[in-house]
Amino acid sequence: MMGSSSHTKTAPGNRFRELLADGRPHLFDGAMGTELYARGVLPHRCFDELNLSGPNLVIAIHRDYVKAGAEILETNTYGANRVKLAVFGLEGRVGEINQRGVDLARKAAGEAALVAGAIGPLGVRVEPFGPTALEEAREIFVEQAAALAEAGADVIVLETFGCQSEMVQAILGVKAVCDLPVVAQMTVDQELRTTYGNAPEQFVPHLVEAGADVLGLNCSIGPATMFRALDHLLPLTDRKISIQPNAGLPREVQGRKTYTAPADYMAKYAGRLIRKGVSFVGGCCGTTPAHTQRMSDAVRSLAPGRRARVQVPHSPKVQTPPVPLAERSAWGRKIAQGEQVASVEIVPPRGVDPEEMLDQVRQLRDAGVDAVNVPDGPRAQMRMGVLATSSLIDRVKGIESVAHYTCRDRNLLGMLSDLLGAHALGIRNLLLVTGDPPKMGPYPEATAVFDIDSIGLTNLVRRLNHGVDPGENPIGEPTRFVIGVGANPGSVDLEFELQRFYWKVDAGAEYAITQPVFDVEQLWDFLRELDARQLGIPIVAGLWPLVSLRNAEFLANEVPGIHVPKRVIDRMRRATEKSREHGIQEGIQIARETWCQIRSEVQGIQVSAPFGRVDLALAVFKGELPGDLHARGAEKAASG
């Protein structure tokens, strides 16, 4: 323990550096979140805000850990960043909550322990798999770190990070505002990989390069798995190591999550960890002052095992060049060679019988259409899965599917599994979209995932095409996906749409399909902006043959992202007033006119089949596609 005069004579940061240099093991405290929960704080509360509204409870927990022998107390600020606090309307109180967190820990610590400013991940994904830019993430960490440092923390602990790039930004953010030592703790699963599949061999060099003073692991797994992880971690660095496991894996007992690893078990592994070379031990979820007490007994009698100094290796890049676009599919070949493509969008079946849909697919094939676009639960409707539907379509010779794949229903792991399976089934053409929120559909109680957005998904597929998973681990043979994305020329915020389109192209998009175009001038404006910003990937224009005034008004007023000009609605009104058939013919004529105006500026057309009417979609094509669409269709039919 530190002497009684150390706090007054030693500047913050130097006290922790003394621990780094003394050659002894040291003990962090245990969990704060699960301890607050165990003492009656409901999980929907903002635990960090308790620094303001429940300071006595926070101080009581800190003091119990000090009595148990903890040498370093982590502040109750794990989630006190601007993003997480915004959920509770507290984003304007970042400084106040963090500074108060240091004050409470200092009051409990006295001269018996140091205070570590705790910082957790932001709670949002950062690029390349999320919408938050790296620079933006760093600034958020800067704000929290500055508040903790200003309040007098002795060290900053970055903990429970599952994203390597986010951890790097956190370290850089801390280093930008103070010279406090940084403990950087990643979290891994039973296979010793992070959320994105990074092994220690991959993330350790990046954390060292960013400036971490201590490296380690915490949370997610128990001490036995972390002990095994040391075989991978220790040879990679000469930095001190910190290990803070959970009290085993959580179990559900009478509706509550509990951690059942006893104090003696945690203490036994604390000893093993230290003898193997760990310098700092502690506890994460489920650990209590009782666990800390028993771990303290183990720490005091041991010294860390001897470790040879090593040079930190940089993991080699394992990405391989992608298969050329023209070799991935017939759709990809035509796009790569600058030929115009023709596709029709039809929705998957509502039930289990695909035969009616496959009959439509054969009609499209015989008419010379290149591909069938398959939406993924459009407008949050429940239908047959898009990958199964696309696989069935791809079995029809002479035509391909373009599978719309959304982020709405799947987490990152589910998407990775889906995409690998889709490739094994022969699916090659993708249109990657974020997806319509469930509340748009008939099941508003259904929940969405949105683990990543379409930009992150594009990055994921690009990596698969280079033969690696999100963590840069080789997957064997690279996938051969043709990567498409959505575009909305009629967005109410065109600048935002263009920014997102830039990031999609940067992430690896190879072509784009627009929302249905009814306003040609809007499309011209959009294409001019793409040219000015050098975002020149092939554009396939979406068209929708309107069938009635009601259809036009519905699209104009109830479908996000679609703009139907007043002149189009007026034309549909006049035609529909004559008869239903006149309305249908007018809608087809509007789509044909639009195609004639734009065909020289885009690389193809996607026509929606309204209400499953494939005949209406084909009517738009008549005499309007280069190469005589129907002549090509006759040739395909004649050749079998």
Short mmCIF file of N, CA and C in Angstrom, two decimals, residues 208-308:
data_model
loop_
_atom_site.label_atom_id
_atom_site.label_comp_id
_atom_site.label_asym_id
_atom_site.label_seq_id
_atom_site.Cartn_x
_atom_site.Cartn_y
_atom_site.Cartn_z
N VAL A 208 -0.42 -1.22 -28.61
CA VAL A 208 0.92 -0.76 -28.22
C VAL A 208 1.31 0.46 -29.03
N GLU A 209 1.09 0.40 -30.33
CA GLU A 209 1.44 1.52 -31.20
C GLU A 209 0.67 2.78 -30.83
N ALA A 210 -0.58 2.62 -30.39
CA ALA A 210 -1.39 3.79 -30.01
C ALA A 210 -0.92 4.42 -28.71
N GLY A 211 -0.21 3.64 -27.87
CA GLY A 211 0.35 4.22 -26.66
C GLY A 211 -0.13 3.65 -25.35
N ALA A 212 -0.79 2.49 -25.35
CA ALA A 212 -1.25 1.88 -24.10
C ALA A 212 -0.05 1.54 -23.21
N ASP A 213 -0.18 1.86 -21.91
CA ASP A 213 0.89 1.55 -20.95
C ASP A 213 0.75 0.17 -20.35
N VAL A 214 -0.49 -0.29 -20.23
CA VAL A 214 -0.79 -1.63 -19.71
C VAL A 214 -1.82 -2.24 -20.65
N LEU A 215 -1.64 -3.51 -20.97
CA LEU A 215 -2.57 -4.22 -21.84
C LEU A 215 -3.27 -5.31 -21.05
N GLY A 216 -4.49 -5.65 -21.48
CA GLY A 216 -5.15 -6.71 -20.76
C GLY A 216 -6.50 -7.09 -21.31
N LEU A 217 -7.20 -7.90 -20.51
CA LEU A 217 -8.53 -8.40 -20.85
C LEU A 217 -9.44 -8.22 -19.66
N ASN A 218 -10.71 -8.01 -19.95
CA ASN A 218 -11.70 -8.01 -18.86
C ASN A 218 -13.05 -8.42 -19.41
N CYS A 219 -13.94 -8.80 -18.51
CA CYS A 219 -15.35 -9.07 -18.79
C CYS A 219 -15.55 -10.28 -19.70
N SER A 220 -16.79 -10.60 -19.99
CA SER A 220 -17.26 -11.62 -20.95
C SER A 220 -16.97 -13.05 -20.55
N ILE A 221 -15.80 -13.34 -20.05
CA ILE A 221 -15.42 -14.71 -19.75
C ILE A 221 -14.87 -14.80 -18.33
N GLY A 222 -14.75 -16.02 -17.84
CA GLY A 222 -14.26 -16.25 -16.49
C GLY A 222 -12.75 -16.40 -16.44
N PRO A 223 -12.21 -16.63 -15.25
CA PRO A 223 -10.75 -16.66 -15.07
C PRO A 223 -10.06 -17.81 -15.79
N ALA A 224 -10.71 -18.96 -15.94
CA ALA A 224 -10.04 -20.10 -16.58
C ALA A 224 -9.71 -19.79 -18.04
N THR A 225 -10.66 -19.18 -18.76
CA THR A 225 -10.41 -18.85 -20.16
C THR A 225 -9.37 -17.74 -20.28
N MET A 226 -9.40 -16.76 -19.37
CA MET A 226 -8.40 -15.70 -19.41
C MET A 226 -7.00 -16.25 -19.10
N PHE A 227 -6.93 -17.25 -18.22
CA PHE A 227 -5.65 -17.88 -17.94
C PHE A 227 -5.10 -18.53 -19.21
N ARG A 228 -5.98 -19.16 -19.98
CA ARG A 228 -5.58 -19.76 -21.24
C ARG A 228 -5.15 -18.69 -22.24
N ALA A 229 -5.81 -17.53 -22.19
CA ALA A 229 -5.49 -16.44 -23.13
C ALA A 229 -4.08 -15.91 -22.93
N LEU A 230 -3.54 -16.07 -21.73
CA LEU A 230 -2.20 -15.54 -21.46
C LEU A 230 -1.13 -16.19 -22.33
N ASP A 231 -1.35 -17.45 -22.73
CA ASP A 231 -0.38 -18.11 -23.62
C ASP A 231 -0.24 -17.35 -24.93
N HIS A 232 -1.31 -16.65 -25.35
CA HIS A 232 -1.26 -15.87 -26.57
C HIS A 232 -0.81 -14.43 -26.29
N LEU A 233 -1.20 -13.90 -25.14
CA LEU A 233 -0.98 -12.49 -24.85
C LEU A 233 0.46 -12.18 -24.43
N LEU A 234 1.00 -12.98 -23.53
CA LEU A 234 2.30 -12.67 -22.93
C LEU A 234 3.45 -12.59 -23.94
N PRO A 235 3.54 -13.49 -24.92
CA PRO A 235 4.68 -13.41 -25.84
C PRO A 235 4.65 -12.21 -26.77
N LEU A 236 3.55 -11.48 -26.80
CA LEU A 236 3.39 -10.43 -27.80
C LEU A 236 3.91 -9.07 -27.35
N THR A 237 4.14 -8.89 -26.06
CA THR A 237 4.49 -7.55 -25.59
C THR A 237 5.28 -7.61 -24.29
N ASP A 238 6.08 -6.57 -24.05
CA ASP A 238 6.75 -6.45 -22.76
C ASP A 238 6.02 -5.49 -21.84
N ARG A 239 4.85 -4.98 -22.26
CA ARG A 239 4.04 -4.13 -21.39
C ARG A 239 3.45 -4.97 -20.26
N LYS A 240 3.18 -4.30 -19.14
CA LYS A 240 2.53 -4.98 -18.02
C LYS A 240 1.14 -5.46 -18.46
N ILE A 241 0.68 -6.53 -17.83
CA ILE A 241 -0.59 -7.16 -18.20
C ILE A 241 -1.59 -7.03 -17.06
N SER A 242 -2.83 -6.70 -17.42
CA SER A 242 -3.93 -6.60 -16.46
C SER A 242 -5.03 -7.57 -16.87
N ILE A 243 -5.52 -8.35 -15.93
CA ILE A 243 -6.58 -9.33 -16.20
C ILE A 243 -7.70 -9.15 -15.16
N GLN A 244 -8.92 -8.91 -15.64
CA GLN A 244 -10.06 -8.73 -14.73
C GLN A 244 -11.25 -9.54 -15.25
N PRO A 245 -11.34 -10.81 -14.87
CA PRO A 245 -12.40 -11.67 -15.40
C PRO A 245 -13.73 -11.48 -14.66
N ASN A 246 -14.78 -11.96 -15.30
CA ASN A 246 -16.07 -12.08 -14.61
C ASN A 246 -16.01 -13.21 -13.59
N ALA A 247 -16.98 -13.23 -12.72
CA ALA A 247 -17.11 -14.34 -11.78
C ALA A 247 -17.81 -15.49 -12.49
N GLY A 248 -17.16 -16.02 -13.51
CA GLY A 248 -17.76 -17.08 -14.32
C GLY A 248 -18.73 -16.51 -15.34
N LEU A 249 -19.43 -17.40 -16.02
CA LEU A 249 -20.45 -17.00 -16.98
C LEU A 249 -21.79 -16.83 -16.26
N PRO A 250 -22.61 -15.87 -16.71
CA PRO A 250 -23.87 -15.63 -16.01
C PRO A 250 -24.86 -16.77 -16.18
N ARG A 251 -25.63 -16.99 -15.15
CA ARG A 251 -26.72 -17.96 -15.20
C ARG A 251 -28.01 -17.25 -14.78
N GLU A 252 -29.12 -17.74 -15.33
CA GLU A 252 -30.40 -17.12 -14.98
C GLU A 252 -31.04 -17.90 -13.85
N VAL A 253 -31.26 -17.22 -12.75
CA VAL A 253 -31.88 -17.83 -11.57
C VAL A 253 -33.09 -16.99 -11.20
N GLN A 254 -34.27 -17.57 -11.32
CA GLN A 254 -35.52 -16.88 -11.01
C GLN A 254 -35.62 -15.53 -11.74
N GLY A 255 -35.25 -15.58 -13.02
CA GLY A 255 -35.40 -14.39 -13.85
C GLY A 255 -34.30 -13.37 -13.71
N ARG A 256 -33.28 -13.64 -12.91
CA ARG A 256 -32.20 -12.67 -12.73
C ARG A 256 -30.88 -13.30 -13.14
N LYS A 257 -30.02 -12.50 -13.75
CA LYS A 257 -28.69 -12.96 -14.12
C LYS A 257 -27.81 -12.99 -12.88
N THR A 258 -27.20 -14.12 -12.63
CA THR A 258 -26.31 -14.24 -11.48
C THR A 258 -24.99 -14.85 -11.92
N TYR A 259 -23.94 -14.50 -11.19
CA TYR A 259 -22.61 -15.04 -11.44
C TYR A 259 -22.24 -15.90 -10.24
N THR A 260 -21.86 -17.14 -10.51
CA THR A 260 -21.79 -18.11 -9.42
C THR A 260 -20.38 -18.56 -9.05
N ALA A 261 -19.35 -18.04 -9.71
CA ALA A 261 -17.99 -18.45 -9.34
C ALA A 261 -17.68 -17.94 -7.93
N PRO A 262 -17.36 -18.81 -6.99
CA PRO A 262 -17.13 -18.38 -5.61
C PRO A 262 -15.82 -17.62 -5.43
N ALA A 263 -15.71 -16.96 -4.29
CA ALA A 263 -14.54 -16.13 -4.01
C ALA A 263 -13.26 -16.96 -3.99
N ASP A 264 -13.30 -18.15 -3.40
CA ASP A 264 -12.11 -18.99 -3.33
C ASP A 264 -11.60 -19.36 -4.73
N TYR A 265 -12.54 -19.62 -5.64
CA TYR A 265 -12.18 -19.99 -7.00
C TYR A 265 -11.49 -18.81 -7.69
N MET A 266 -12.04 -17.61 -7.54
CA MET A 266 -11.43 -16.43 -8.14
C MET A 266 -10.06 -16.16 -7.55
N ALA A 267 -9.91 -16.37 -6.25
CA ALA A 267 -8.62 -16.15 -5.59
C ALA A 267 -7.57 -17.14 -6.09
N LYS A 268 -7.98 -18.39 -6.29
CA LYS A 268 -7.04 -19.40 -6.79
C LYS A 268 -6.51 -19.00 -8.16
N TYR A 269 -7.41 -18.53 -9.04
CA TYR A 269 -6.97 -18.13 -10.37
C TYR A 269 -6.19 -16.82 -10.34
N ALA A 270 -6.48 -15.94 -9.38
CA ALA A 270 -5.67 -14.72 -9.25
C ALA A 270 -4.22 -15.09 -9.00
N GLY A 271 -4.02 -16.07 -8.14
CA GLY A 271 -2.66 -16.54 -7.87
C GLY A 271 -2.00 -17.12 -9.10
N ARG A 272 -2.75 -17.92 -9.84
CA ARG A 272 -2.20 -18.53 -11.05
C ARG A 272 -1.84 -17.47 -12.08
N LEU A 273 -2.71 -16.48 -12.22
CA LEU A 273 -2.45 -15.42 -13.19
C LEU A 273 -1.17 -14.66 -12.85
N ILE A 274 -1.00 -14.36 -11.58
CA ILE A 274 0.19 -13.62 -11.16
C ILE A 274 1.45 -14.45 -11.36
N ARG A 275 1.39 -15.72 -10.98
CA ARG A 275 2.58 -16.56 -11.15
C ARG A 275 2.95 -16.72 -12.62
N LYS A 276 1.99 -16.55 -13.51
CA LYS A 276 2.26 -16.69 -14.93
C LYS A 276 2.78 -15.40 -15.55
N GLY A 277 2.69 -14.27 -14.81
CA GLY A 277 3.27 -13.04 -15.32
C GLY A 277 2.37 -11.83 -15.33
N VAL A 278 1.17 -11.94 -14.78
CA VAL A 278 0.24 -10.81 -14.75
C VAL A 278 0.61 -9.86 -13.61
N SER A 279 0.56 -8.57 -13.87
CA SER A 279 0.92 -7.57 -12.86
C SER A 279 -0.29 -6.97 -12.15
N PHE A 280 -1.44 -6.92 -12.84
CA PHE A 280 -2.64 -6.34 -12.24
C PHE A 280 -3.79 -7.33 -12.40
N VAL A 281 -4.46 -7.62 -11.29
CA VAL A 281 -5.65 -8.48 -11.33
C VAL A 281 -6.80 -7.73 -10.69
N GLY A 282 -7.99 -8.18 -10.98
CA GLY A 282 -9.20 -7.58 -10.42
C GLY A 282 -10.38 -8.38 -10.87
N GLY A 283 -11.56 -7.81 -10.70
CA GLY A 283 -12.76 -8.54 -11.08
C GLY A 283 -13.71 -7.67 -11.87
N CYS A 284 -14.48 -8.32 -12.75
CA CYS A 284 -15.48 -7.60 -13.51
C CYS A 284 -16.86 -8.11 -13.08
N CYS A 285 -17.79 -8.27 -14.01
CA CYS A 285 -19.19 -8.56 -13.68
C CYS A 285 -19.32 -9.73 -12.70
N GLY A 286 -20.12 -9.51 -11.67
CA GLY A 286 -20.41 -10.56 -10.71
C GLY A 286 -19.46 -10.65 -9.55
N THR A 287 -18.32 -9.96 -9.63
CA THR A 287 -17.39 -9.99 -8.51
C THR A 287 -17.84 -8.97 -7.46
N THR A 288 -17.58 -9.28 -6.22
CA THR A 288 -18.06 -8.50 -5.07
C THR A 288 -16.89 -8.19 -4.15
N PRO A 289 -17.11 -7.38 -3.12
CA PRO A 289 -16.04 -7.18 -2.14
C PRO A 289 -15.54 -8.48 -1.52
N ALA A 290 -16.41 -9.48 -1.40
CA ALA A 290 -15.97 -10.78 -0.87
C ALA A 290 -14.95 -11.43 -1.80
N HIS A 291 -15.18 -11.33 -3.10
CA HIS A 291 -14.19 -11.86 -4.05
C HIS A 291 -12.88 -11.09 -3.94
N THR A 292 -12.98 -9.77 -3.84
CA THR A 292 -11.78 -8.94 -3.74
C THR A 292 -10.98 -9.28 -2.49
N GLN A 293 -11.67 -9.54 -1.38
CA GLN A 293 -10.99 -9.89 -0.12
C GLN A 293 -10.13 -11.13 -0.28
N ARG A 294 -10.69 -12.17 -0.89
CA ARG A 294 -9.93 -13.40 -1.06
C ARG A 294 -8.82 -13.24 -2.09
N MET A 295 -9.06 -12.45 -3.14
CA MET A 295 -8.03 -12.20 -4.14
C MET A 295 -6.88 -11.40 -3.54
N SER A 296 -7.20 -10.51 -2.60
CA SER A 296 -6.18 -9.71 -1.93
C SER A 296 -5.18 -10.59 -1.19
N ASP A 297 -5.68 -11.63 -0.57
CA ASP A 297 -4.79 -12.55 0.15
C ASP A 297 -3.78 -13.19 -0.81
N ALA A 298 -4.27 -13.51 -2.03
CA ALA A 298 -3.38 -14.14 -3.02
C ALA A 298 -2.36 -13.15 -3.55
N VAL A 299 -2.78 -11.91 -3.76
CA VAL A 299 -1.91 -10.91 -4.36
C VAL A 299 -0.74 -10.57 -3.45
N ARG A 300 -1.01 -10.45 -2.17
CA ARG A 300 0.03 -9.97 -1.25
C ARG A 300 1.19 -10.93 -1.11
N SER A 301 0.95 -12.19 -1.38
CA SER A 301 2.02 -13.18 -1.13
C SER A 301 2.79 -13.56 -2.38
N LEU A 302 2.51 -12.89 -3.50
CA LEU A 302 3.11 -13.32 -4.76
C LEU A 302 3.78 -12.17 -5.48
N ALA A 303 4.64 -12.54 -6.42
CA ALA A 303 5.22 -11.58 -7.36
C ALA A 303 4.98 -12.12 -8.76
N PRO A 304 4.86 -11.26 -9.75
CA PRO A 304 4.61 -11.74 -11.11
C PRO A 304 5.74 -12.64 -11.61
N GLY A 305 5.38 -13.60 -12.45
CA GLY A 305 6.38 -14.47 -13.05
C GLY A 305 7.32 -13.67 -13.94
N ARG A 306 8.53 -14.19 -14.14
CA ARG A 306 9.51 -13.50 -14.97
C ARG A 306 9.13 -13.66 -16.44
N ARG A 307 9.30 -12.57 -17.18
CA ARG A 307 8.98 -12.57 -18.61
C ARG A 307 10.13 -11.98 -19.39
N ALA A 308 10.43 -12.61 -20.51
CA ALA A 308 11.47 -12.07 -21.39
C ALA A 308 10.92 -10.88 -22.15
#
